[in-house]
Each structure stands twice: as C-alpha cells, then as structure tokens.
Short mmCIF file of N, CA, C and O in Angstrom, two decimals:
data_model
loop_
_atom_site.label_atom_id
_atom_site.label_comp_id
_atom_site.label_asym_id
_atom_site.label_seq_id
_atom_site.Cartn_x
_atom_site.Cartn_y
_atom_site.Cartn_z
N MET A 1 0.18 24.77 23.55
CA MET A 1 0.13 25.12 22.15
C MET A 1 1.17 24.38 21.98
O MET A 1 2.63 24.79 22.33
N VAL A 2 1.15 23.14 20.88
CA VAL A 2 2.90 22.23 20.50
C VAL A 2 3.26 23.43 19.22
O VAL A 2 3.04 23.57 18.22
N PRO A 3 4.54 23.22 19.05
CA PRO A 3 5.33 23.99 18.69
C PRO A 3 5.42 23.45 16.95
O PRO A 3 5.35 21.71 17.09
N LEU A 4 5.44 23.84 15.36
CA LEU A 4 5.29 23.63 14.51
C LEU A 4 6.78 22.48 14.26
O LEU A 4 6.20 21.62 13.69
N GLU A 5 7.86 22.57 15.41
CA GLU A 5 8.98 21.44 14.88
C GLU A 5 8.50 19.99 15.20
O GLU A 5 8.96 19.38 14.90
N TYR A 6 7.22 19.71 16.21
CA TYR A 6 7.66 19.13 16.37
C TYR A 6 5.90 17.88 15.68
O TYR A 6 6.53 16.52 15.36
N TYR A 7 5.18 18.44 14.92
CA TYR A 7 4.67 18.34 14.00
C TYR A 7 6.31 17.76 12.54
O TYR A 7 5.60 16.49 12.73
N LEU A 8 6.81 18.66 13.09
CA LEU A 8 7.13 18.18 11.41
C LEU A 8 8.30 17.28 11.65
O LEU A 8 8.67 16.07 10.85
N VAL A 9 9.14 17.01 12.64
CA VAL A 9 9.36 15.73 12.80
C VAL A 9 8.70 14.24 13.61
O VAL A 9 9.21 13.63 12.65
N VAL A 10 7.80 14.42 13.60
CA VAL A 10 6.32 13.10 13.29
C VAL A 10 6.52 13.16 12.64
O VAL A 10 6.92 12.23 11.72
N ALA A 11 6.18 14.03 11.16
CA ALA A 11 5.61 13.69 10.12
C ALA A 11 7.13 13.10 9.22
O ALA A 11 6.93 12.26 8.14
N GLY A 12 8.38 13.55 9.69
CA GLY A 12 9.74 13.31 8.75
C GLY A 12 9.64 12.16 9.26
O GLY A 12 10.11 10.86 8.89
N ILE A 13 9.09 11.29 10.87
CA ILE A 13 9.69 10.66 11.28
C ILE A 13 8.70 9.20 10.47
O ILE A 13 9.03 8.19 9.50
N ILE A 14 7.41 9.70 10.44
CA ILE A 14 6.43 8.55 9.96
C ILE A 14 6.86 8.46 8.07
O ILE A 14 7.09 7.24 7.79
N PHE A 15 7.49 9.47 7.46
CA PHE A 15 7.98 9.13 6.27
C PHE A 15 9.01 8.69 6.05
O PHE A 15 9.01 8.23 5.14
N THR A 16 9.91 8.26 6.54
CA THR A 16 10.68 8.05 6.97
C THR A 16 10.53 6.07 7.50
O THR A 16 11.25 5.52 6.02
N ILE A 17 9.65 6.30 7.59
CA ILE A 17 9.24 4.73 8.11
C ILE A 17 8.77 4.28 7.09
O ILE A 17 8.78 3.25 6.49
N GLY A 18 7.66 4.95 6.21
CA GLY A 18 6.86 4.57 4.87
C GLY A 18 8.29 4.20 3.92
O GLY A 18 8.01 4.03 3.00
N MET A 19 8.96 5.57 3.32
CA MET A 19 9.73 4.94 3.22
C MET A 19 11.20 3.52 3.16
O MET A 19 11.01 3.42 1.86
N ILE A 20 11.19 3.39 3.83
CA ILE A 20 11.92 2.27 4.71
C ILE A 20 11.12 1.49 3.86
O ILE A 20 11.73 -0.26 3.69
N GLY A 21 9.78 1.03 4.46
CA GLY A 21 8.82 -0.11 3.75
C GLY A 21 9.09 0.19 2.60
O GLY A 21 9.09 -1.46 1.98
N VAL A 22 8.99 0.42 1.35
CA VAL A 22 8.98 0.81 0.20
C VAL A 22 10.39 -0.02 -0.40
O VAL A 22 10.36 -0.33 -1.27
N ILE A 23 11.52 0.49 0.32
CA ILE A 23 12.73 0.04 -0.18
C ILE A 23 13.26 -1.30 0.58
O ILE A 23 13.73 -2.29 -0.95
N VAL A 24 12.40 -1.58 1.26
CA VAL A 24 13.21 -2.84 2.53
C VAL A 24 12.50 -3.93 1.65
O VAL A 24 12.62 -4.72 1.87
N ALA A 25 10.82 -4.07 1.89
CA ALA A 25 9.48 -4.12 1.59
C ALA A 25 9.72 -5.36 0.39
O ALA A 25 9.52 -4.86 -0.82
N ARG A 26 9.69 -6.59 0.13
CA ARG A 26 9.02 -7.24 -0.81
C ARG A 26 7.88 -7.54 -1.50
O ARG A 26 7.62 -8.17 -2.19
N ASN A 27 6.76 -7.29 -0.09
CA ASN A 27 5.44 -8.18 -0.49
C ASN A 27 4.32 -6.35 -0.85
O ASN A 27 4.71 -5.36 0.01
N ILE A 28 3.50 -6.74 -2.08
CA ILE A 28 3.47 -5.60 -2.36
C ILE A 28 2.41 -4.92 -1.26
O ILE A 28 1.81 -3.91 -1.78
N ILE A 29 1.68 -5.23 -0.63
CA ILE A 29 0.85 -4.61 0.57
C ILE A 29 1.42 -4.17 1.44
O ILE A 29 0.77 -3.47 2.02
N ILE A 30 2.18 -4.67 1.83
CA ILE A 30 3.33 -3.35 2.82
C ILE A 30 4.48 -2.58 1.94
O ILE A 30 3.90 -1.42 2.01
N ILE A 31 4.09 -2.44 0.67
CA ILE A 31 4.63 -1.57 -0.15
C ILE A 31 3.50 -0.36 0.13
O ILE A 31 4.14 0.91 0.02
N PHE A 32 2.49 -0.87 -0.49
CA PHE A 32 1.37 -0.01 -0.85
C PHE A 32 1.09 0.59 0.52
O PHE A 32 1.01 1.65 0.79
N MET A 33 0.90 0.06 1.80
CA MET A 33 0.73 0.78 3.10
C MET A 33 1.60 1.50 3.48
O MET A 33 1.23 2.66 4.43
N SER A 34 2.88 1.34 2.95
CA SER A 34 4.03 2.14 2.94
C SER A 34 3.96 3.56 2.11
O SER A 34 4.25 4.69 3.10
N ILE A 35 3.12 3.51 1.04
CA ILE A 35 2.94 4.40 0.20
C ILE A 35 2.11 5.16 1.54
O ILE A 35 2.04 6.20 0.63
N GLU A 36 1.05 4.17 1.56
CA GLU A 36 -0.18 5.37 2.67
C GLU A 36 0.79 6.10 3.42
O GLU A 36 0.26 7.16 4.05
N LEU A 37 1.30 5.58 3.71
CA LEU A 37 1.76 6.47 4.74
C LEU A 37 2.39 7.43 4.69
O LEU A 37 2.68 8.34 5.36
N MET A 38 3.61 7.23 3.61
CA MET A 38 3.72 8.53 3.41
C MET A 38 3.03 9.64 3.25
O MET A 38 3.61 10.78 2.95
N LEU A 39 2.28 9.48 2.49
CA LEU A 39 0.58 10.57 1.79
C LEU A 39 0.83 10.99 3.38
O LEU A 39 -0.40 12.23 3.34
N ASN A 40 0.34 10.14 4.14
CA ASN A 40 -0.24 10.65 5.73
C ASN A 40 1.12 11.78 6.18
O ASN A 40 0.41 12.74 6.96
N ALA A 41 2.04 11.66 6.13
CA ALA A 41 3.07 12.42 6.85
C ALA A 41 3.33 13.93 5.93
O ALA A 41 3.33 15.07 6.86
N ALA A 42 2.88 13.25 4.89
CA ALA A 42 3.13 14.46 3.93
C ALA A 42 1.45 15.63 3.93
O ALA A 42 1.41 16.96 4.09
N ASN A 43 0.53 14.38 4.64
CA ASN A 43 -0.33 15.40 4.82
C ASN A 43 -0.39 16.09 5.90
O ASN A 43 -1.14 17.48 6.47
N LEU A 44 0.56 15.35 7.06
CA LEU A 44 0.34 16.51 8.57
C LEU A 44 1.25 17.38 8.55
O LEU A 44 0.92 18.38 9.13
N ALA A 45 2.22 17.41 7.84
CA ALA A 45 3.08 18.28 7.42
C ALA A 45 2.63 19.63 6.76
O ALA A 45 2.72 20.93 7.50
N MET A 46 1.36 19.01 6.02
CA MET A 46 1.01 20.25 5.59
C MET A 46 -0.16 20.83 6.65
O MET A 46 -0.28 22.01 6.27
N ILE A 47 -0.65 20.21 7.14
CA ILE A 47 -2.15 20.85 8.10
C ILE A 47 -1.07 21.96 9.24
O ILE A 47 -1.47 22.45 9.50
N ALA A 48 0.23 21.43 9.65
CA ALA A 48 1.19 21.72 10.33
C ALA A 48 1.43 23.29 10.17
O ALA A 48 1.29 24.38 10.72
N PHE A 49 1.76 23.56 8.67
CA PHE A 49 2.29 24.64 8.11
C PHE A 49 0.93 25.48 7.96
O PHE A 49 1.30 26.70 8.33
N SER A 50 0.16 24.90 7.42
CA SER A 50 -0.96 25.64 7.12
C SER A 50 -2.09 26.21 8.49
O SER A 50 -2.07 27.68 8.68
N ARG A 51 -1.64 25.56 9.75
CA ARG A 51 -1.94 25.53 10.84
C ARG A 51 -0.96 27.24 11.45
O ARG A 51 -1.69 28.27 12.12
N ASN A 52 -0.12 26.66 11.16
CA ASN A 52 1.16 27.74 11.50
C ASN A 52 0.95 29.09 10.74
O ASN A 52 1.22 29.75 11.79
N LEU A 53 0.51 29.20 9.44
CA LEU A 53 0.21 30.32 9.25
C LEU A 53 -0.82 31.43 9.08
O LEU A 53 -0.87 32.47 8.40
N GLY A 54 -1.91 30.20 9.62
CA GLY A 54 -3.13 31.06 9.79
C GLY A 54 -3.89 31.07 8.40
O GLY A 54 -5.32 31.48 7.68
N SER A 55 -3.55 29.44 7.46
CA SER A 55 -3.70 29.85 5.87
C SER A 55 -5.14 28.26 5.56
O SER A 55 -4.91 27.79 6.92
N MET A 56 -6.19 28.59 5.25
CA MET A 56 -7.00 27.41 4.90
C MET A 56 -6.89 26.63 3.28
O MET A 56 -6.74 25.94 3.52
N GLY A 57 -5.50 26.98 2.75
CA GLY A 57 -5.28 27.01 1.95
C GLY A 57 -4.01 25.39 2.04
O GLY A 57 -4.63 24.20 1.52
N GLY A 58 -4.07 25.19 2.57
CA GLY A 58 -2.93 23.57 3.66
C GLY A 58 -4.24 22.59 4.03
O GLY A 58 -3.80 21.71 3.68
N HIS A 59 -5.04 23.53 4.24
CA HIS A 59 -6.50 22.38 4.61
C HIS A 59 -7.03 21.91 3.63
O HIS A 59 -7.30 20.58 3.23
N VAL A 60 -7.62 22.65 2.29
CA VAL A 60 -8.08 22.05 0.82
C VAL A 60 -6.65 21.03 0.77
O VAL A 60 -7.56 19.92 -0.05
N MET A 61 -5.77 21.70 0.48
CA MET A 61 -4.58 20.30 -0.76
C MET A 61 -4.71 18.93 0.27
O MET A 61 -4.77 17.85 -0.14
N VAL A 62 -4.73 19.00 1.25
CA VAL A 62 -5.08 17.76 2.23
C VAL A 62 -6.17 17.02 1.81
O VAL A 62 -6.04 15.68 1.89
N PHE A 63 -7.59 17.90 2.07
CA PHE A 63 -8.77 16.89 1.73
C PHE A 63 -8.44 15.90 0.09
O PHE A 63 -8.67 15.48 -0.81
N MET A 64 -7.88 16.98 -1.12
CA MET A 64 -7.69 16.55 -2.31
C MET A 64 -6.28 15.49 -1.85
O MET A 64 -6.94 14.31 -3.09
N ILE A 65 -5.37 15.96 -1.36
CA ILE A 65 -4.58 14.61 -1.59
C ILE A 65 -5.62 13.28 -0.84
O ILE A 65 -4.47 12.05 -1.57
N MET A 66 -6.34 13.93 0.49
CA MET A 66 -6.61 12.53 0.51
C MET A 66 -7.89 11.77 -0.41
O MET A 66 -8.05 10.87 -0.31
N THR A 67 -8.33 12.75 -1.16
CA THR A 67 -9.17 12.24 -2.18
C THR A 67 -8.61 11.14 -3.17
O THR A 67 -8.70 10.07 -3.75
N VAL A 68 -7.10 11.69 -3.63
CA VAL A 68 -6.63 11.20 -4.52
C VAL A 68 -5.84 9.51 -3.59
O VAL A 68 -5.92 8.43 -4.65
N ALA A 69 -5.38 9.55 -2.53
CA ALA A 69 -5.23 8.70 -2.05
C ALA A 69 -6.11 6.82 -2.03
O ALA A 69 -5.76 5.92 -1.85
N ALA A 70 -7.65 8.16 -1.35
CA ALA A 70 -8.39 6.72 -1.64
C ALA A 70 -8.68 6.63 -3.00
O ALA A 70 -9.46 5.19 -2.72
N ALA A 71 -8.25 7.20 -4.04
CA ALA A 71 -8.46 6.88 -5.53
C ALA A 71 -7.79 5.73 -5.98
O ALA A 71 -7.54 4.52 -6.33
N GLU A 72 -6.83 6.25 -4.85
CA GLU A 72 -5.46 5.24 -5.70
C GLU A 72 -5.08 4.09 -4.85
O GLU A 72 -4.83 2.62 -5.06
N ALA A 73 -6.29 3.89 -3.27
CA ALA A 73 -6.21 2.86 -2.59
C ALA A 73 -7.33 1.43 -3.44
O ALA A 73 -7.16 0.90 -3.24
N ALA A 74 -8.33 2.13 -3.84
CA ALA A 74 -9.10 1.58 -4.47
C ALA A 74 -8.85 1.04 -5.68
O ALA A 74 -9.00 -0.29 -6.31
N VAL A 75 -7.80 1.76 -6.79
CA VAL A 75 -7.64 1.06 -7.94
C VAL A 75 -5.83 0.26 -7.45
O VAL A 75 -5.88 -0.94 -8.28
N GLY A 76 -4.89 0.67 -6.57
CA GLY A 76 -4.46 -0.03 -6.06
C GLY A 76 -4.85 -1.47 -5.82
O GLY A 76 -4.05 -2.16 -5.62
N LEU A 77 -5.51 -1.43 -4.92
CA LEU A 77 -5.94 -2.80 -4.19
C LEU A 77 -6.54 -3.75 -5.13
O LEU A 77 -6.71 -5.29 -5.28
N SER A 78 -7.36 -3.58 -6.01
CA SER A 78 -7.77 -3.76 -7.16
C SER A 78 -7.28 -4.18 -7.99
O SER A 78 -7.26 -6.03 -8.24
N ILE A 79 -5.90 -3.92 -8.39
CA ILE A 79 -5.03 -4.63 -9.07
C ILE A 79 -4.32 -5.21 -8.46
O ILE A 79 -3.98 -6.25 -9.05
N ILE A 80 -3.51 -5.21 -7.08
CA ILE A 80 -3.05 -6.48 -6.33
C ILE A 80 -3.70 -7.45 -6.22
O ILE A 80 -3.33 -8.38 -6.27
N ILE A 81 -5.63 -7.55 -5.76
CA ILE A 81 -6.04 -8.49 -6.14
C ILE A 81 -6.27 -9.25 -7.78
O ILE A 81 -5.96 -10.71 -7.16
N ALA A 82 -6.26 -8.36 -8.57
CA ALA A 82 -6.14 -9.06 -9.95
C ALA A 82 -4.70 -10.17 -9.78
O ALA A 82 -4.77 -10.93 -10.85
N LEU A 83 -3.22 -9.51 -9.24
CA LEU A 83 -2.30 -9.89 -9.50
C LEU A 83 -2.03 -11.58 -8.84
O LEU A 83 -1.51 -12.21 -9.08
N PHE A 84 -2.53 -11.00 -7.56
CA PHE A 84 -2.05 -12.43 -6.75
C PHE A 84 -3.70 -13.37 -7.27
O PHE A 84 -2.94 -14.86 -7.22
N ARG A 85 -5.01 -12.98 -7.52
CA ARG A 85 -4.58 -14.37 -8.36
C ARG A 85 -4.81 -14.77 -10.04
O ARG A 85 -4.77 -16.31 -9.62
N ASN A 86 -3.76 -13.79 -10.79
CA ASN A 86 -3.03 -14.77 -11.32
C ASN A 86 -2.07 -15.21 -11.04
O ASN A 86 -1.79 -16.87 -11.79
N ARG A 87 -0.83 -14.48 -10.24
CA ARG A 87 0.02 -15.05 -9.98
C ARG A 87 0.20 -15.66 -8.97
O ARG A 87 1.17 -16.88 -8.39
N ASP A 88 -0.99 -16.53 -7.87
CA ASP A 88 -0.68 -16.56 -6.92
C ASP A 88 -0.22 -16.41 -5.55
O ASP A 88 0.82 -17.63 -5.02
N SER A 89 0.64 -14.80 -5.79
CA SER A 89 1.90 -14.50 -4.79
C SER A 89 1.69 -13.30 -4.88
O SER A 89 1.19 -12.12 -5.07
N ALA A 90 1.60 -12.44 -3.73
CA ALA A 90 2.05 -11.15 -3.53
C ALA A 90 3.00 -10.55 -3.02
O ALA A 90 3.60 -9.55 -2.73
N ASN A 91 4.63 -11.64 -3.86
CA ASN A 91 5.82 -11.29 -3.55
C ASN A 91 6.51 -10.03 -4.26
O ASN A 91 5.93 -10.74 -5.87
N ILE A 92 6.44 -9.76 -4.28
CA ILE A 92 7.03 -8.68 -5.86
C ILE A 92 8.01 -8.80 -6.64
O ILE A 92 8.35 -8.67 -7.79
N ASP A 93 9.34 -9.66 -5.77
CA ASP A 93 10.24 -10.61 -6.52
C ASP A 93 9.73 -11.58 -8.05
O ASP A 93 9.91 -11.64 -8.69
N GLU A 94 8.02 -12.25 -7.45
CA GLU A 94 7.18 -13.16 -7.97
C GLU A 94 6.76 -12.62 -9.29
O GLU A 94 5.97 -13.36 -9.78
N VAL A 95 6.38 -11.62 -9.78
CA VAL A 95 5.40 -10.66 -9.61
C VAL A 95 5.92 -9.82 -10.65
O VAL A 95 6.29 -9.00 -10.41
N ASN A 96 6.86 -10.76 -12.56
CA ASN A 96 7.54 -9.81 -13.05
C ASN A 96 6.67 -9.73 -14.31
O ASN A 96 6.13 -10.57 -14.99
N LEU A 97 5.59 -8.44 -14.82
CA LEU A 97 4.98 -8.52 -16.00
C LEU A 97 5.42 -8.38 -17.00
O LEU A 97 4.45 -8.26 -18.27
N MET A 98 7.23 -7.88 -16.93
CA MET A 98 7.11 -7.95 -18.73
C MET A 98 7.85 -9.18 -18.75
O MET A 98 8.16 -9.13 -20.09
N LYS A 99 7.75 -9.59 -18.56
CA LYS A 99 8.19 -11.44 -18.99
C LYS A 99 7.68 -12.35 -19.42
O LYS A 99 6.60 -12.02 -19.27
N TRP A 100 7.43 -13.25 -20.26
CA TRP A 100 6.47 -14.20 -21.16
C TRP A 100 6.34 -15.32 -20.00
O TRP A 100 6.64 -16.02 -19.48
#
C-alpha cells in the first residue's frame, strides 16, 4: 500500500507546475491547461485523503469538482475561441478587453 505522503507530494508537484504555468505563461490556452492541472492536483489530494480516512465524502467531492471542471472547460474554450476569432491572437498581452 502506498503511503498518503506520496500521493500528497505528487499532488503538490502537479499543483506547483500548474501554478507556475498560470504565472509565467502568456498564451491563454496554456493558462487554461495550467488551471486544469491545478484542479486535477486538488482532486488527487482529495481522493488520497478520502482513501486514507476510509470515507466516501472525498469521492463525491471529486465528482462535483470534475463536473465543474468540465463545464468550465466548455465555457472557457468557447470564450477563448471567440477571443481568438475577434483578436486573431491567443496572447494574453494582446487581448485586453478593457481598452477600446
């Protein structure tokens, strides 16, 4: 049986990679994928805790997070496609909606 700490270390590494991707990246698609990585890291940690405690509550929460992530992916990708069609760029610096 794999100890809980191993799962948490992997989840922390995945979350850190996602956080660095959000901070450093200039492409909207890469930022979007990094956010998905962070959600998956949270799911992994929640499943690990749930398994360690012998509870099904964590599994239910993971299914809810996956549902929200799927809806976020659908809406987010449609917004990204609309921005790309209007601005012809996926660079976050060139897409500034607050300016005229």
